[in-house]
Amino acid sequence: MTIEALENSVIMAQADALPHPLWEFWSDFRANPGAVAGLVVIAVLIVLALFADLVAPHSPVLTNNAVFLRPPFWQQGGSIAYPLGTDAIGRDILSRLIHGARLSLLIGIAVVTLSVISGTILGLVAGFFRGVTEIAIMRLMDITLTLPSLLLAIVIVAILGPGLMNAMLAVAIVLLPHYVRIARAAVISEVSKDYVTAARVAGAGRLRLMFKEVLPNCAAPLIVQATLGISTAILDAAALGFLGLGAQPPLPEWGTMLADAREFVLRAWWVVTLPGSAILVTVLAFNLMGDGLRDALDPKLKR
Amino acid sequence: MLRFVLTRLSLVIPTFIGITLLVFVLVRLIPGDPIETMAGERGIDPARLALLRKEYGFDQPVLVQYGFYLSRLVHGDLGRSIVTHEPVMSEFETLFPATVELSVCAILFALCLGLPAGIIAAVRRNSIFDHGVMGISLTGYSMPIFWWGLLLILLFSVQLGWTPVSGRIAVQYYIEPVTGFLLIDTLLSGDFGAFRSALSHLVLPMIVLGTVPLAVIARMTRSAMLEVLGEDYIRTARAKGVPRFRVIAIHALRNALIPVVTVIGLQVGVLFTGAILTETIFSWPGVGKWLIEGINRRDYPVLQGGTLLIGAIVMIVNLLVDVTYGMINPRIRHTR
């Protein structure tokens, strides 16, 4: 046996004794049935969103004069060609829902990415530089938090003009303070620890300290908040769509679909119930997964 | 205590000035100047435009304009609505009681269901009831309430015909506003039919608006109770032979309520977000619906004034919650 092989077997033995952190995380996460259910739903949604063009039986925007407000297939008058029925101008609801999944996931992920990146940078800067910079950043975040979230988003959209992009930007701004606060609090508690002092003594620059040393150790709460943030982003963007300030028709955004469907509440239950159920299931899945992540990532909260 | 209140106040005042600045700047960012917006699509003759600009002070430097804005604000002048030409302040004052009535009822609804549900879930931890409450409350928390409102209308108003679809009271009743709260005003007028009508209009919006706070309160009560029930003094009380009900309802609940009260205070902002959607769905004549209409009509003074007033109200309520919290819990007062 060569020395390398011996070393390898020692390393393997150590690895056997202590499970890899990722593996430990997975086994904690798996123990929570709600979180796993959430993950499964999200995985299905992602697949549907990626292959929307293949899966959806019709085009989401194609109107058909012959089939206005057809009920779902199991009701009288419905047909299997339009499994979940059609809307007021003859578009297939199922196809619109599937394409809507693509939009909603994109909204959630884009908004949270923008918000997490800018929020983390602002939080790191506030936590590292303290003084006037910190006061300025945190006051601004306090002001943003004081205004009710939807109201602030509405005001921003009113100024920028309605539309999906502006609505996403507005929701990203509304979510920002949460990430700034988490990042700042985590930085302040980390900075005084020995490893940071050690890195500083070893000559690490400020940027290296911020991003290489401290940031990875603040990641857990940020990841949890980001997952929960996706659900808030989807919900808020749908609310803006419902108020006519978000995605504009004919985009198959779920909130916008609901706004279109409002006047048909009395005649066609499916145009109202289905898009809302899609929002509820998606948001619930992200909340379940976020709760599971928090329990698995935060040893203090482990039951 | 005075010192505590003063520190809190010193934090609130800059935030308020910040909000005025934010609202002022945001409305300045809207393309086109306010006079042109007021003139609308008909256009305006350039000489008159210049005159109006001078009259309203729009020819001054921005900082001076902000000064004017603040001084008008101090005198309670928030400008006039472009559409109705009524002062924004007086429109807000007429509509605000409707929003308050709806919100207070929603919070009461959330408390009446959420507190007992949270307590029982904590006491019977890991039972079917506990899992059920937690599942339902996570669903409630994830609920798109604008859809929830439509569903309830579909079920109770359309299918069962139990409740009206929209508004605050049936048209045949005219109630002289005394307090602005219809439930109280109808009782004062002694017209029981009007009271019933107001109540039946209120039920669905109240449930819709109360759903998210209900979920939050149930979850918070449960976790606060779980924490308190694990404390030594609870075991001591049990060991002394205090009845189980008394231990839970008196010894444990009193301490568990502290975080719950804070959460309720923090729900004010959430409630307002919900009120915007709920009022839009049920055509409830409150400030949320008014703001949305203001946006659709590009009525910027309404948007500006309304946002400022709501920001101020949320801030004041948060301050009051903070101060009350400091009063009931000396630990907070001394650590900060």
XYZ file of C-alpha atoms in Angstrom, chain A residues 139-140 142-152 154-156 158-159 161-162 232 235-236 238-240 242-243 245 254-255 258 262 265-266 269 272-277 279-280 283-285 287-288 291 294 303, chain B residues 11-12 14-15 18-19 22 26-27 29-31 125 135 138-139 141-144 146-147 150-151 153-154 158 219 268-270 272-273 276-277 280-282 291-292 295-296 298 300 303 306-307 310-311 314-315 318:
104
model
C -32.882 54.889 8.135
C -33.772 54.498 4.490
C -36.826 51.892 8.160
C -38.759 54.311 5.960
C -39.331 51.600 3.367
C -40.542 49.239 6.086
C -42.900 51.799 7.619
C -45.023 52.077 4.496
C -47.315 49.074 3.962
C -45.573 46.861 1.389
C -48.295 46.828 -1.258
C -48.823 50.586 -0.923
C -45.130 51.274 -1.534
C -48.237 50.644 -5.889
C -46.652 54.076 -5.522
C -43.495 52.917 -7.317
C -47.678 54.469 -10.375
C -44.534 56.455 -11.038
C -45.959 53.059 -15.175
C -47.800 49.712 -15.020
C -43.882 36.953 -1.120
C -47.932 36.896 -4.159
C -47.198 40.636 -4.402
C -49.934 38.659 -8.554
C -51.666 41.265 -6.372
C -50.259 44.044 -8.575
C -54.845 41.759 -10.096
C -55.013 45.525 -9.528
C -50.657 47.445 -12.275
C -52.032 34.359 -12.708
C -52.998 37.624 -10.968
C -57.878 36.702 -12.099
C -63.600 38.947 -12.093
C -67.587 35.177 -11.257
C -71.306 34.596 -11.642
C -66.429 29.428 -11.675
C -61.836 32.423 -11.174
C -60.946 29.392 -9.070
C -58.142 27.898 -11.163
C -55.612 30.773 -11.432
C -56.041 31.497 -7.721
C -55.448 27.856 -6.799
C -51.042 30.994 -6.881
C -51.990 29.398 -3.554
C -46.846 30.164 -2.635
C -47.644 27.414 -0.125
C -44.950 25.178 -1.643
C -43.398 28.630 2.299
C -43.286 24.938 3.231
C -39.789 26.501 6.790
C -34.902 27.077 8.223
C -36.591 20.252 17.589
C -36.159 57.604 16.033
C -39.660 58.280 14.746
C -36.420 61.434 11.267
C -38.375 58.543 9.777
C -37.845 60.799 5.509
C -41.329 59.736 4.438
C -39.683 60.218 -0.171
C -41.420 60.206 -5.829
C -44.185 62.458 -7.082
C -40.238 61.787 -10.564
C -43.485 61.440 -12.476
C -42.902 62.696 -15.989
C -48.543 19.553 20.821
C -51.418 23.377 8.212
C -49.681 28.146 6.736
C -52.334 27.934 4.010
C -50.557 32.802 5.383
C -49.958 31.806 1.738
C -53.433 32.875 0.632
C -53.763 35.370 -2.215
C -57.858 38.903 -3.549
C -58.712 35.398 -4.757
C -63.715 36.157 -4.865
C -64.124 32.556 -3.654
C -68.333 35.826 -2.816
C -68.813 32.879 -5.157
C -73.732 33.796 -5.334
C -48.628 30.492 14.762
C -51.034 47.263 11.040
C -48.966 47.551 7.879
C -50.045 44.082 6.740
C -53.399 48.033 5.275
C -51.915 46.051 2.417
C -56.290 47.845 -0.376
C -57.163 44.468 -1.942
C -61.225 46.800 -4.093
C -62.947 43.403 -4.242
C -65.918 44.297 -2.054
C -56.038 55.126 -3.369
C -56.433 52.538 -6.132
C -53.933 55.754 -9.276
C -56.232 54.707 -12.083
C -53.672 59.590 -12.208
C -51.334 62.327 -7.832
C -51.696 59.275 -3.998
C -52.856 59.296 1.117
C -49.471 57.574 1.212
C -51.059 56.111 5.983
C -47.299 56.067 6.562
C -48.607 53.112 10.721
C -45.676 54.864 12.349
C -45.915 51.177 15.872
